């Protein structure tokens, strides 16, 4: 493996995280400027999620045709175009239009890089890869805040888009490095390998064929519940702290950020722990920490215990996502790693798209105090699906 390629992959994942929280941090100022309601941002995020689902499901054919390196560079360019479009938007419908290339770019690079790292690198690198997403996701709002202090939200999106363009330049220069490693292919892909690039021809399986494989429905359900839990916990933490526990809005907003800090720090630590602990046990460790964190959230104790709970849930979430992805080739075969990773990404985005808004409806119609119990339900289903998958894998041995 070329020495310089791994930092390039990390850089690409920082670029994936950079814009993720920027829209939310700028929206209070964007909404009145665009004549939009505060809740309208949900429509933009749904369009972005729909784009990521489509591009994730198309990732096999796209990577097969153009190669992982090219797909990554073009995908980051699409997100840069989306951010530039956000900056230039003067009406809400324009924001929705530019959400399409942003979503398509994010989904393609996510699926392509996850599959590539799962096949070619050890488990610790998958954890550190997703730690880099956390670095980007944490930096995005900070950059936007600085730009809001000296200019407007448009400047913030232009700066973020400019950073993405610079990353595209680095990715383009790195394309020769990607030729040294390819995803596994069937016999039909030999010509691509002999041509000296990273294009691949993975073994052909329809989505229905993949779904009929033992363990695939279980891993998809596990992934769906994990991503639903992560997005619900992060999106509604501040609201729960304020409306459910009586904490001031300013303090609650800062406390919600500790959940993401927990994920970022946890993934950095998980990279070292995974040197000694196998993927399925990393997942169990994460689920146990999430359970302890939810217990701290639900107990009517001191406010500091609530904060500890949010941090623990973040730390618990940290190893689950990268460990599920990294275990995919070992569980189901290198030849279906890209196709199945694309399906997992799609289920992840469906979980984000459906379950967090569903909790919002429940919170409005019933009570925000359902928050820890909703998280508990998602955790129980995730653990059940994960243990069913582990049982299937044991029978194969």
mmCIF file of C-alpha atoms in Angstrom:
data_model
loop_
_atom_site.group_PDB
_atom_site.id
_atom_site.type_symbol
_atom_site.label_atom_id
_atom_site.label_comp_id
_atom_site.label_asym_id
_atom_site.label_seq_id
_atom_site.Cartn_x
_atom_site.Cartn_y
_atom_site.Cartn_z
ATOM 1 C CA UNK A 1 0.000 0.000 0.000
ATOM 2 C CA UNK A 2 1.414 3.412 -0.969
ATOM 3 C CA UNK A 3 2.538 5.314 2.123
ATOM 4 C CA UNK A 4 0.825 8.530 1.059
ATOM 5 C CA UNK A 5 -2.625 7.065 0.344
ATOM 6 C CA UNK A 6 -3.967 6.640 3.881
ATOM 7 C CA UNK A 7 -3.639 10.364 4.781
ATOM 8 C CA UNK A 8 -5.445 11.143 1.514
ATOM 9 C CA UNK A 9 -8.313 8.861 2.531
ATOM 10 C CA UNK A 10 -8.453 10.520 5.958
ATOM 11 C CA UNK A 11 -8.531 13.941 4.288
ATOM 12 C CA UNK A 12 -11.452 12.825 2.101
ATOM 13 C CA UNK A 13 -13.417 11.813 5.201
ATOM 14 C CA UNK A 14 -12.715 15.159 6.857
ATOM 15 C CA UNK A 15 -14.228 16.725 3.741
ATOM 16 C CA UNK A 16 -17.272 14.467 4.150
ATOM 17 C CA UNK A 17 -17.865 15.738 7.695
ATOM 18 C CA UNK A 18 -17.116 19.431 7.118
ATOM 19 C CA UNK A 19 -20.520 20.515 5.759
ATOM 20 C CA UNK A 20 -22.680 18.163 7.850
ATOM 21 C CA UNK A 21 -23.510 20.521 10.727
ATOM 22 C CA UNK A 22 -22.913 23.811 8.896
ATOM 23 C CA UNK A 23 -26.462 24.145 7.563
ATOM 24 C CA UNK A 24 -27.975 23.710 11.015
ATOM 25 C CA UNK A 25 -25.620 26.212 12.592
ATOM 26 C CA UNK A 26 -26.402 28.856 9.954
ATOM 27 C CA UNK A 27 -30.139 28.196 9.615
ATOM 28 C CA UNK A 28 -31.425 30.669 12.255
ATOM 29 C CA UNK A 29 -29.993 33.465 10.090
ATOM 30 C CA UNK A 30 -30.656 31.807 6.729
ATOM 31 C CA UNK A 31 -34.368 31.173 7.309
ATOM 32 C CA UNK A 32 -35.503 34.834 7.521
ATOM 33 C CA UNK A 33 -33.126 35.831 4.726
ATOM 34 C CA UNK A 34 -34.681 33.225 2.411
ATOM 35 C CA UNK A 35 -38.242 33.840 3.576
ATOM 36 C CA UNK A 36 -38.386 30.340 5.011
ATOM 37 C CA UNK A 37 -39.820 28.946 8.217
ATOM 38 C CA UNK A 38 -37.541 27.539 10.886
ATOM 39 C CA UNK A 39 -38.893 24.014 10.264
ATOM 40 C CA UNK A 40 -38.251 24.179 6.507
ATOM 41 C CA UNK A 41 -34.665 23.027 6.968
ATOM 42 C CA UNK A 42 -36.146 19.531 7.347
ATOM 43 C CA UNK A 43 -37.066 19.567 3.653
ATOM 44 C CA UNK A 44 -33.474 20.380 2.688
ATOM 45 C CA UNK A 45 -32.042 17.617 4.864
ATOM 46 C CA UNK A 46 -34.560 15.140 3.429
ATOM 47 C CA UNK A 47 -33.431 16.001 -0.107
ATOM 48 C CA UNK A 48 -29.804 15.564 0.945
ATOM 49 C CA UNK A 49 -30.626 12.204 2.548
ATOM 50 C CA UNK A 50 -32.532 11.055 -0.545
ATOM 51 C CA UNK A 51 -29.509 11.922 -2.691
ATOM 52 C CA UNK A 52 -27.180 9.980 -0.420
ATOM 53 C CA UNK A 53 -29.465 6.937 -0.557
ATOM 54 C CA UNK A 54 -29.539 6.984 -4.375
ATOM 55 C CA UNK A 55 -25.777 7.425 -4.763
ATOM 56 C CA UNK A 56 -25.045 4.756 -2.135
ATOM 57 C CA UNK A 57 -27.149 2.224 -4.028
ATOM 58 C CA UNK A 58 -25.448 3.201 -7.316
ATOM 59 C CA UNK A 59 -21.945 3.028 -5.846
ATOM 60 C CA UNK A 60 -21.127 -0.433 -7.242
ATOM 61 C CA UNK A 61 -21.644 0.544 -10.875
ATOM 62 C CA UNK A 62 -20.022 3.950 -10.473
ATOM 63 C CA UNK A 63 -16.874 2.646 -8.761
ATOM 64 C CA UNK A 64 -16.739 -0.285 -11.172
ATOM 65 C CA UNK A 65 -16.769 2.129 -14.084
ATOM 66 C CA UNK A 66 -14.497 4.908 -12.847
ATOM 67 C CA UNK A 67 -12.512 3.574 -9.856
ATOM 68 C CA UNK A 68 -12.508 4.566 -6.188
ATOM 69 C CA UNK A 69 -10.052 7.446 -6.563
ATOM 70 C CA UNK A 70 -11.953 9.156 -9.367
ATOM 71 C CA UNK A 71 -15.318 8.653 -7.686
ATOM 72 C CA UNK A 72 -13.982 10.176 -4.454
ATOM 73 C CA UNK A 73 -12.586 13.251 -6.222
ATOM 74 C CA UNK A 74 -15.743 13.874 -8.262
ATOM 75 C CA UNK A 75 -17.974 13.297 -5.227
ATOM 76 C CA UNK A 76 -16.124 15.909 -3.168
ATOM 77 C CA UNK A 77 -16.410 18.267 -6.161
ATOM 78 C CA UNK A 78 -20.184 17.720 -6.150
ATOM 79 C CA UNK A 79 -20.373 18.644 -2.456
ATOM 80 C CA UNK A 80 -18.277 21.748 -3.197
ATOM 81 C CA UNK A 81 -20.757 22.705 -5.935
ATOM 82 C CA UNK A 82 -23.642 22.198 -3.518
ATOM 83 C CA UNK A 83 -22.017 24.412 -0.882
ATOM 84 C CA UNK A 84 -21.283 27.136 -3.439
ATOM 85 C CA UNK A 85 -24.916 26.902 -4.537
ATOM 86 C CA UNK A 86 -26.056 27.325 -0.929
ATOM 87 C CA UNK A 87 -23.925 30.470 -0.692
ATOM 88 C CA UNK A 88 -25.479 31.962 -3.834
ATOM 89 C CA UNK A 89 -29.076 31.001 -3.054
ATOM 90 C CA UNK A 90 -31.482 33.881 -2.656
ATOM 91 C CA UNK A 91 -34.657 31.809 -2.396
ATOM 92 C CA UNK A 92 -35.572 28.618 -0.588
ATOM 93 C CA UNK A 93 -36.226 26.584 -3.744
ATOM 94 C CA UNK A 94 -32.672 27.277 -4.880
ATOM 95 C CA UNK A 95 -31.381 25.804 -1.631
ATOM 96 C CA UNK A 96 -33.421 22.658 -2.347
ATOM 97 C CA UNK A 97 -31.965 22.491 -5.869
ATOM 98 C CA UNK A 98 -28.372 22.640 -4.652
ATOM 99 C CA UNK A 99 -29.095 20.042 -1.976
ATOM 100 C CA UNK A 100 -29.282 17.443 -4.774
ATOM 101 C CA UNK A 101 -25.598 17.479 -5.872
ATOM 102 C CA UNK A 102 -24.539 17.795 -2.244
ATOM 103 C CA UNK A 103 -26.452 14.639 -1.287
ATOM 104 C CA UNK A 104 -25.318 12.673 -4.336
ATOM 105 C CA UNK A 105 -21.672 13.526 -3.657
ATOM 106 C CA UNK A 106 -21.804 12.665 0.036
ATOM 107 C CA UNK A 107 -23.381 9.239 -0.486
ATOM 108 C CA UNK A 108 -20.978 8.142 -3.218
ATOM 109 C CA UNK A 109 -17.790 9.014 -1.351
ATOM 110 C CA UNK A 110 -19.138 7.465 1.862
ATOM 111 C CA UNK A 111 -19.875 4.067 0.313
ATOM 112 C CA UNK A 112 -16.755 3.971 -1.882
ATOM 113 C CA UNK A 113 -14.251 4.830 0.863
ATOM 114 C CA UNK A 114 -15.874 2.639 3.507
ATOM 115 C CA UNK A 115 -15.687 -0.397 1.224
ATOM 116 C CA UNK A 116 -12.114 0.417 0.163
ATOM 117 C CA UNK A 117 -10.823 0.748 3.718
ATOM 118 C CA UNK A 118 -12.771 -2.314 4.915
ATOM 119 C CA UNK A 119 -11.055 -4.481 2.282
ATOM 120 C CA UNK A 120 -7.532 -3.043 2.350
ATOM 121 C CA UNK A 121 -6.870 -1.839 5.913
ATOM 122 C CA UNK A 122 -6.973 -3.130 9.460
ATOM 123 C CA UNK A 123 -9.871 -2.392 11.828
ATOM 124 C CA UNK A 124 -8.110 0.471 13.621
ATOM 125 C CA UNK A 125 -7.924 2.457 10.407
ATOM 126 C CA UNK A 126 -11.710 2.209 9.965
ATOM 127 C CA UNK A 127 -12.163 3.690 13.451
ATOM 128 C CA UNK A 128 -9.697 6.474 12.733
ATOM 129 C CA UNK A 129 -11.321 7.090 9.357
ATOM 130 C CA UNK A 130 -14.632 7.818 11.069
ATOM 131 C CA UNK A 131 -12.803 9.846 13.688
ATOM 132 C CA UNK A 132 -11.745 12.083 10.793
ATOM 133 C CA UNK A 133 -15.422 12.532 9.926
ATOM 134 C CA UNK A 134 -15.896 13.749 13.495
ATOM 135 C CA UNK A 135 -13.026 16.207 13.069
ATOM 136 C CA UNK A 136 -14.700 17.591 9.952
ATOM 137 C CA UNK A 137 -18.171 17.662 11.539
ATOM 138 C CA UNK A 138 -16.770 19.552 14.542
ATOM 139 C CA UNK A 139 -14.786 22.002 12.412
ATOM 140 C CA UNK A 140 -17.657 22.900 10.066
ATOM 141 C CA UNK A 141 -19.781 24.799 12.624
ATOM 142 C CA UNK A 142 -16.664 26.516 14.012
ATOM 143 C CA UNK A 143 -15.763 27.783 10.533
ATOM 144 C CA UNK A 144 -19.348 28.909 9.964
ATOM 145 C CA UNK A 145 -19.390 30.697 13.344
ATOM 146 C CA UNK A 146 -16.198 32.588 12.493
ATOM 147 C CA UNK A 147 -17.619 33.617 9.128
ATOM 148 C CA UNK A 148 -20.896 34.750 10.715
ATOM 149 C CA UNK A 149 -18.845 36.923 13.054
ATOM 150 C CA UNK A 150 -17.153 38.799 10.214
ATOM 151 C CA UNK A 151 -19.660 38.439 7.378
ATOM 152 C CA UNK A 152 -22.732 36.408 6.435
ATOM 153 C CA UNK A 153 -23.799 32.786 6.147
ATOM 154 C CA UNK A 154 -23.031 33.022 2.417
ATOM 155 C CA UNK A 155 -19.368 33.643 3.273
ATOM 156 C CA UNK A 156 -19.403 30.569 5.500
ATOM 157 C CA UNK A 157 -20.608 28.299 2.705
ATOM 158 C CA UNK A 158 -18.152 29.857 0.250
ATOM 159 C CA UNK A 159 -15.255 29.181 2.625
ATOM 160 C CA UNK A 160 -16.384 25.583 3.174
ATOM 161 C CA UNK A 161 -16.827 25.135 -0.570
ATOM 162 C CA UNK A 162 -13.345 26.557 -1.170
ATOM 163 C CA UNK A 163 -11.855 24.073 1.290
ATOM 164 C CA UNK A 164 -13.627 21.268 -0.581
ATOM 165 C CA UNK A 165 -12.173 22.472 -3.882
ATOM 166 C CA UNK A 166 -8.674 22.437 -2.363
ATOM 167 C CA UNK A 167 -9.294 18.858 -1.194
ATOM 168 C CA UNK A 168 -10.436 17.950 -4.712
ATOM 169 C CA UNK A 169 -7.095 19.224 -6.020
ATOM 170 C CA UNK A 170 -5.216 17.017 -3.543
ATOM 171 C CA UNK A 171 -7.390 13.998 -4.445
ATOM 172 C CA UNK A 172 -6.804 14.573 -8.156
ATOM 173 C CA UNK A 173 -3.038 14.699 -7.673
ATOM 174 C CA UNK A 174 -3.237 11.474 -5.653
ATOM 175 C CA UNK A 175 -5.000 9.443 -8.384
ATOM 176 C CA UNK A 176 -1.840 7.485 -9.360
ATOM 177 C CA UNK A 177 -1.644 6.128 -5.796
ATOM 178 C CA UNK A 178 -5.060 4.485 -6.077
ATOM 179 C CA UNK A 179 -3.854 2.288 -8.947
ATOM 180 C CA UNK A 180 -1.863 0.143 -6.548
ATOM 181 C CA UNK A 181 -4.924 -1.258 -4.797
ATOM 182 C CA UNK A 182 -8.226 -2.514 -6.173
ATOM 183 C CA UNK A 183 -11.374 -3.958 -4.731
ATOM 184 C CA UNK A 184 -11.788 -7.711 -5.337
ATOM 185 C CA UNK A 185 -13.304 -8.596 -8.686
ATOM 186 C CA UNK A 186 -14.707 -11.490 -10.579
ATOM 187 C CA UNK A 187 -13.164 -12.967 -13.691
ATOM 188 C CA UNK A 188 -14.983 -10.371 -15.751
ATOM 189 C CA UNK A 189 -12.869 -7.703 -14.103
ATOM 190 C CA UNK A 190 -9.459 -9.035 -15.128
ATOM 191 C CA UNK A 191 -9.189 -6.599 -17.999
ATOM 192 C CA UNK A 192 -9.612 -3.668 -15.669
ATOM 193 C CA UNK A 193 -6.824 -4.913 -13.429
ATOM 194 C CA UNK A 194 -4.495 -5.541 -16.328
ATOM 195 C CA UNK A 195 -5.134 -2.048 -17.655
ATOM 196 C CA UNK A 196 -3.305 -0.693 -14.586
ATOM 197 C CA UNK A 197 -6.032 1.330 -12.906
ATOM 198 C CA UNK A 198 -8.288 0.816 -9.916
ATOM 199 C CA UNK A 199 -11.474 0.062 -11.794
ATOM 200 C CA UNK A 200 -13.113 -3.125 -10.655
ATOM 201 C CA UNK A 201 -15.725 -5.653 -11.647
ATOM 202 C CA UNK A 202 -17.103 -6.992 -8.372
ATOM 203 C CA UNK A 203 -19.016 -10.243 -8.563
ATOM 204 C CA UNK A 204 -22.531 -9.441 -9.759
ATOM 205 C CA UNK A 205 -25.307 -9.866 -7.211
ATOM 206 C CA UNK A 206 -28.705 -8.227 -7.336
ATOM 207 C CA UNK A 207 -29.993 -6.557 -4.206
ATOM 208 C CA UNK A 208 -32.545 -9.327 -3.773
ATOM 209 C CA UNK A 209 -29.784 -11.925 -4.001
ATOM 210 C CA UNK A 210 -27.847 -10.082 -1.305
ATOM 211 C CA UNK A 211 -30.933 -9.812 0.908
ATOM 212 C CA UNK A 212 -31.423 -13.577 0.688
ATOM 213 C CA UNK A 213 -27.938 -14.230 2.087
ATOM 214 C CA UNK A 214 -27.876 -15.419 5.680
ATOM 215 C CA UNK A 215 -27.133 -12.512 7.984
ATOM 216 C CA UNK A 216 -27.654 -9.668 5.513
ATOM 217 C CA UNK A 217 -31.145 -8.633 6.769
ATOM 218 C CA UNK A 218 -29.796 -8.738 10.341
ATOM 219 C CA UNK A 219 -26.790 -6.526 9.610
ATOM 220 C CA UNK A 220 -28.965 -4.052 7.688
ATOM 221 C CA UNK A 221 -31.425 -3.836 10.587
ATOM 222 C CA UNK A 222 -28.550 -3.424 13.048
ATOM 223 C CA UNK A 223 -27.098 -0.615 10.942
ATOM 224 C CA UNK A 224 -30.502 1.049 10.514
ATOM 225 C CA UNK A 225 -31.090 1.092 14.278
ATOM 226 C CA UNK A 226 -27.590 2.336 15.045
ATOM 227 C CA UNK A 227 -27.858 5.308 12.690
ATOM 228 C CA UNK A 228 -31.391 6.058 13.882
ATOM 229 C CA UNK A 229 -30.110 6.077 17.475
ATOM 230 C CA UNK A 230 -27.123 8.300 16.670
ATOM 231 C CA UNK A 231 -29.135 10.869 14.711
ATOM 232 C CA UNK A 232 -32.001 10.961 17.227
ATOM 233 C CA UNK A 233 -29.640 11.316 20.180
ATOM 234 C CA UNK A 234 -27.682 14.141 18.564
ATOM 235 C CA UNK A 235 -30.598 16.027 17.007
ATOM 236 C CA UNK A 236 -32.823 16.037 20.094
ATOM 237 C CA UNK A 237 -30.315 16.185 22.961
ATOM 238 C CA UNK A 238 -30.539 19.955 23.447
ATOM 239 C CA UNK A 239 -34.342 19.981 23.205
ATOM 240 C CA UNK A 240 -34.621 17.175 25.786
ATOM 241 C CA UNK A 241 -32.224 18.921 28.153
ATOM 242 C CA UNK A 242 -34.204 22.162 27.916
ATOM 243 C CA UNK A 243 -37.830 20.993 27.800
ATOM 244 C CA UNK A 244 -37.458 17.687 29.612
ATOM 245 C CA UNK A 245 -34.939 18.574 32.313
ATOM 246 C CA UNK A 246 -35.289 22.350 32.666
ATOM 247 C CA UNK A 247 -31.726 23.252 31.637
ATOM 248 C CA UNK A 248 -31.205 26.649 29.981
ATOM 249 C CA UNK A 249 -31.101 26.683 26.184
ATOM 250 C CA UNK A 250 -27.550 28.054 26.126
ATOM 251 C CA UNK A 251 -26.192 25.335 28.400
ATOM 252 C CA UNK A 252 -28.207 22.633 26.606
ATOM 253 C CA UNK A 253 -26.768 23.634 23.229
ATOM 254 C CA UNK A 254 -23.225 23.249 24.515
ATOM 255 C CA UNK A 255 -24.075 19.958 26.218
ATOM 256 C CA UNK A 256 -25.427 18.510 22.971
ATOM 257 C CA UNK A 257 -22.023 19.084 21.383
ATOM 258 C CA UNK A 258 -20.461 16.777 23.986
ATOM 259 C CA UNK A 259 -22.281 13.863 22.368
ATOM 260 C CA UNK A 260 -20.349 14.475 19.128
ATOM 261 C CA UNK A 261 -17.131 15.072 21.024
ATOM 262 C CA UNK A 262 -17.714 11.674 22.655
ATOM 263 C CA UNK A 263 -18.032 10.056 19.228
ATOM 264 C CA UNK A 264 -14.870 11.722 17.896
ATOM 265 C CA UNK A 265 -12.734 10.919 20.954
ATOM 266 C CA UNK A 266 -14.228 7.445 21.161
ATOM 267 C CA UNK A 267 -13.294 6.637 17.580
ATOM 268 C CA UNK A 268 -9.737 7.797 18.137
ATOM 269 C CA UNK A 269 -9.507 5.473 21.160
ATOM 270 C CA UNK A 270 -11.316 2.635 19.361
ATOM 271 C CA UNK A 271 -8.561 2.505 16.781
ATOM 272 C CA UNK A 272 -6.127 1.430 19.506
ATOM 273 C CA UNK A 273 -8.561 -0.891 21.288
ATOM 274 C CA UNK A 274 -9.388 -2.669 18.021
ATOM 275 C CA UNK A 275 -5.764 -3.807 17.805
ATOM 276 C CA UNK A 276 -6.658 -6.337 20.524
ATOM 277 C CA UNK A 277 -10.463 -6.640 20.264
ATOM 278 C CA UNK A 278 -12.317 -8.120 17.293
ATOM 279 C CA UNK A 279 -15.048 -6.234 15.427
ATOM 280 C CA UNK A 280 -18.064 -8.082 16.911
ATOM 281 C CA UNK A 281 -16.779 -7.480 20.445
ATOM 282 C CA UNK A 282 -16.102 -3.814 19.654
ATOM 283 C CA UNK A 283 -19.770 -3.559 18.686
ATOM 284 C CA UNK A 284 -20.830 -5.205 21.951
ATOM 285 C CA UNK A 285 -18.583 -2.891 23.948
ATOM 286 C CA UNK A 286 -20.148 0.124 22.248
ATOM 287 C CA UNK A 287 -23.681 -1.143 22.877
ATOM 288 C CA UNK A 288 -22.893 -1.668 26.574
ATOM 289 C CA UNK A 289 -21.590 1.916 26.893
ATOM 290 C CA UNK A 290 -24.707 3.248 25.129
ATOM 291 C CA UNK A 291 -26.890 1.337 27.627
ATOM 292 C CA UNK A 292 -25.006 2.834 30.592
ATOM 293 C CA UNK A 293 -25.237 6.293 29.020
ATOM 294 C CA UNK A 294 -29.006 6.020 28.499
ATOM 295 C CA UNK A 295 -29.372 4.901 32.131
ATOM 296 C CA UNK A 296 -27.554 8.062 33.234
ATOM 297 C CA UNK A 297 -29.845 10.175 31.049
ATOM 298 C CA UNK A 298 -33.087 8.674 32.337
ATOM 299 C CA UNK A 299 -32.212 8.684 36.052
ATOM 300 C CA UNK A 300 -33.551 11.791 37.856
ATOM 301 C CA UNK A 301 -30.203 12.617 39.380
ATOM 302 C CA UNK A 302 -27.882 15.624 39.299
ATOM 303 C CA UNK A 303 -27.571 17.508 35.990
ATOM 304 C CA UNK A 304 -23.927 16.475 35.723
ATOM 305 C CA UNK A 305 -25.064 12.844 35.461
ATOM 306 C CA UNK A 306 -27.128 13.790 32.400
ATOM 307 C CA UNK A 307 -24.050 15.326 30.813
ATOM 308 C CA UNK A 308 -22.030 12.196 31.608
ATOM 309 C CA UNK A 309 -24.813 10.154 30.008
ATOM 310 C CA UNK A 310 -24.611 12.088 26.748
ATOM 311 C CA UNK A 311 -20.840 11.667 26.641
ATOM 312 C CA UNK A 312 -21.127 7.927 27.349
ATOM 313 C CA UNK A 313 -23.697 7.444 24.589
ATOM 314 C CA UNK A 314 -21.299 9.217 22.209
ATOM 315 C CA UNK A 315 -18.388 7.056 23.356
ATOM 316 C CA UNK A 316 -20.561 3.963 22.919
ATOM 317 C CA UNK A 317 -21.654 4.961 19.439
ATOM 318 C CA UNK A 318 -18.023 5.457 18.413
ATOM 319 C CA UNK A 319 -16.949 1.875 17.630
ATOM 320 C CA UNK A 320 -20.271 0.522 16.315
ATOM 321 C CA UNK A 321 -20.468 2.122 12.857
ATOM 322 C CA UNK A 322 -16.848 1.528 11.793
ATOM 323 C CA UNK A 323 -16.812 -2.016 13.223
ATOM 324 C CA UNK A 324 -19.949 -3.064 11.336
ATOM 325 C CA UNK A 325 -18.486 -1.720 8.105
ATOM 326 C CA UNK A 326 -15.034 -3.210 8.654
ATOM 327 C CA UNK A 327 -16.500 -6.659 9.429
ATOM 328 C CA UNK A 328 -18.451 -6.754 6.146
ATOM 329 C CA UNK A 329 -15.760 -8.392 3.942
ATOM 330 C CA UNK A 330 -14.925 -11.005 6.594
ATOM 331 C CA UNK A 331 -18.582 -11.825 7.201
ATOM 332 C CA UNK A 332 -19.881 -11.854 3.636
ATOM 333 C CA UNK A 333 -16.864 -11.914 1.305
ATOM 334 C CA UNK A 334 -14.607 -9.363 -0.366
ATOM 335 C CA UNK A 335 -16.440 -9.752 -3.673
ATOM 336 C CA UNK A 336 -19.676 -8.269 -2.285
ATOM 337 C CA UNK A 337 -18.050 -5.742 0.076
ATOM 338 C CA UNK A 338 -18.777 -2.708 -2.103
ATOM 339 C CA UNK A 339 -22.355 -3.717 -2.985
ATOM 340 C CA UNK A 340 -23.238 -4.556 0.594
ATOM 341 C CA UNK A 341 -21.532 -1.444 1.962
ATOM 342 C CA UNK A 342 -23.649 0.617 -0.433
ATOM 343 C CA UNK A 343 -26.786 -1.074 0.877
ATOM 344 C CA UNK A 344 -25.684 -0.464 4.462
ATOM 345 C CA UNK A 345 -25.092 3.210 3.702
ATOM 346 C CA UNK A 346 -28.562 3.438 2.173
ATOM 347 C CA UNK A 347 -30.151 1.850 5.263
ATOM 348 C CA UNK A 348 -28.122 4.235 7.425
ATOM 349 C CA UNK A 349 -29.521 7.257 5.620
ATOM 350 C CA UNK A 350 -33.066 5.837 5.727
ATOM 351 C CA UNK A 351 -32.626 5.476 9.497
ATOM 352 C CA UNK A 352 -31.494 9.103 9.709
ATOM 353 C CA UNK A 353 -34.294 10.239 7.423
ATOM 354 C CA UNK A 354 -37.157 8.418 9.144
ATOM 355 C CA UNK A 355 -36.509 7.796 12.824
ATOM 356 C CA UNK A 356 -35.307 11.163 14.103
ATOM 357 C CA UNK A 357 -38.283 13.020 12.548
ATOM 358 C CA UNK A 358 -40.574 10.288 13.902
ATOM 359 C CA UNK A 359 -39.347 11.034 17.397
ATOM 360 C CA UNK A 360 -40.109 14.704 16.780
ATOM 361 C CA UNK A 361 -43.720 13.780 16.054
ATOM 362 C CA UNK A 362 -43.897 11.642 19.210
ATOM 363 C CA UNK A 363 -42.310 14.407 21.287
ATOM 364 C CA UNK A 364 -44.875 16.919 20.055
ATOM 365 C CA UNK A 365 -47.893 14.616 20.396
ATOM 366 C CA UNK A 366 -46.901 12.827 23.623
ATOM 367 C CA UNK A 367 -43.857 14.163 25.488
ATOM 368 C CA UNK A 368 -40.190 15.009 24.980
ATOM 369 C CA UNK A 369 -39.550 12.820 28.027
ATOM 370 C CA UNK A 370 -39.891 9.786 25.730
ATOM 371 C CA UNK A 371 -36.357 10.606 24.514
ATOM 372 C CA UNK A 372 -34.356 8.055 26.583
ATOM 373 C CA UNK A 373 -37.025 5.361 26.139
ATOM 374 C CA UNK A 374 -37.027 5.834 22.359
ATOM 375 C CA UNK A 375 -33.239 5.461 22.376
ATOM 376 C CA UNK A 376 -33.611 2.333 24.522
ATOM 377 C CA UNK A 377 -36.038 0.756 22.042
ATOM 378 C CA UNK A 378 -33.631 1.361 19.162
ATOM 379 C CA UNK A 379 -30.757 -0.074 21.211
ATOM 380 C CA UNK A 380 -32.716 -3.245 22.065
ATOM 381 C CA UNK A 381 -33.556 -3.938 18.418
ATOM 382 C CA UNK A 382 -29.959 -3.209 17.401
ATOM 383 C CA UNK A 383 -28.567 -5.615 20.003
ATOM 384 C CA UNK A 384 -31.068 -8.327 19.016
ATOM 385 C CA UNK A 385 -30.176 -7.995 15.320
ATOM 386 C CA UNK A 386 -26.455 -7.954 16.099
ATOM 387 C CA UNK A 387 -26.616 -11.081 18.248
ATOM 388 C CA UNK A 388 -28.662 -12.884 15.595
ATOM 389 C CA UNK A 389 -25.954 -12.020 13.080
ATOM 390 C CA UNK A 390 -23.244 -13.287 15.455
ATOM 391 C CA UNK A 391 -25.135 -16.587 15.832
ATOM 392 C CA UNK A 392 -25.334 -16.975 12.051
ATOM 393 C CA UNK A 393 -21.603 -16.314 11.731
ATOM 394 C CA UNK A 394 -20.819 -18.914 14.430
ATOM 395 C CA UNK A 395 -22.840 -21.556 12.567
ATOM 396 C CA UNK A 396 -20.765 -20.922 9.443
ATOM 397 C CA UNK A 397 -17.503 -21.618 11.266
#
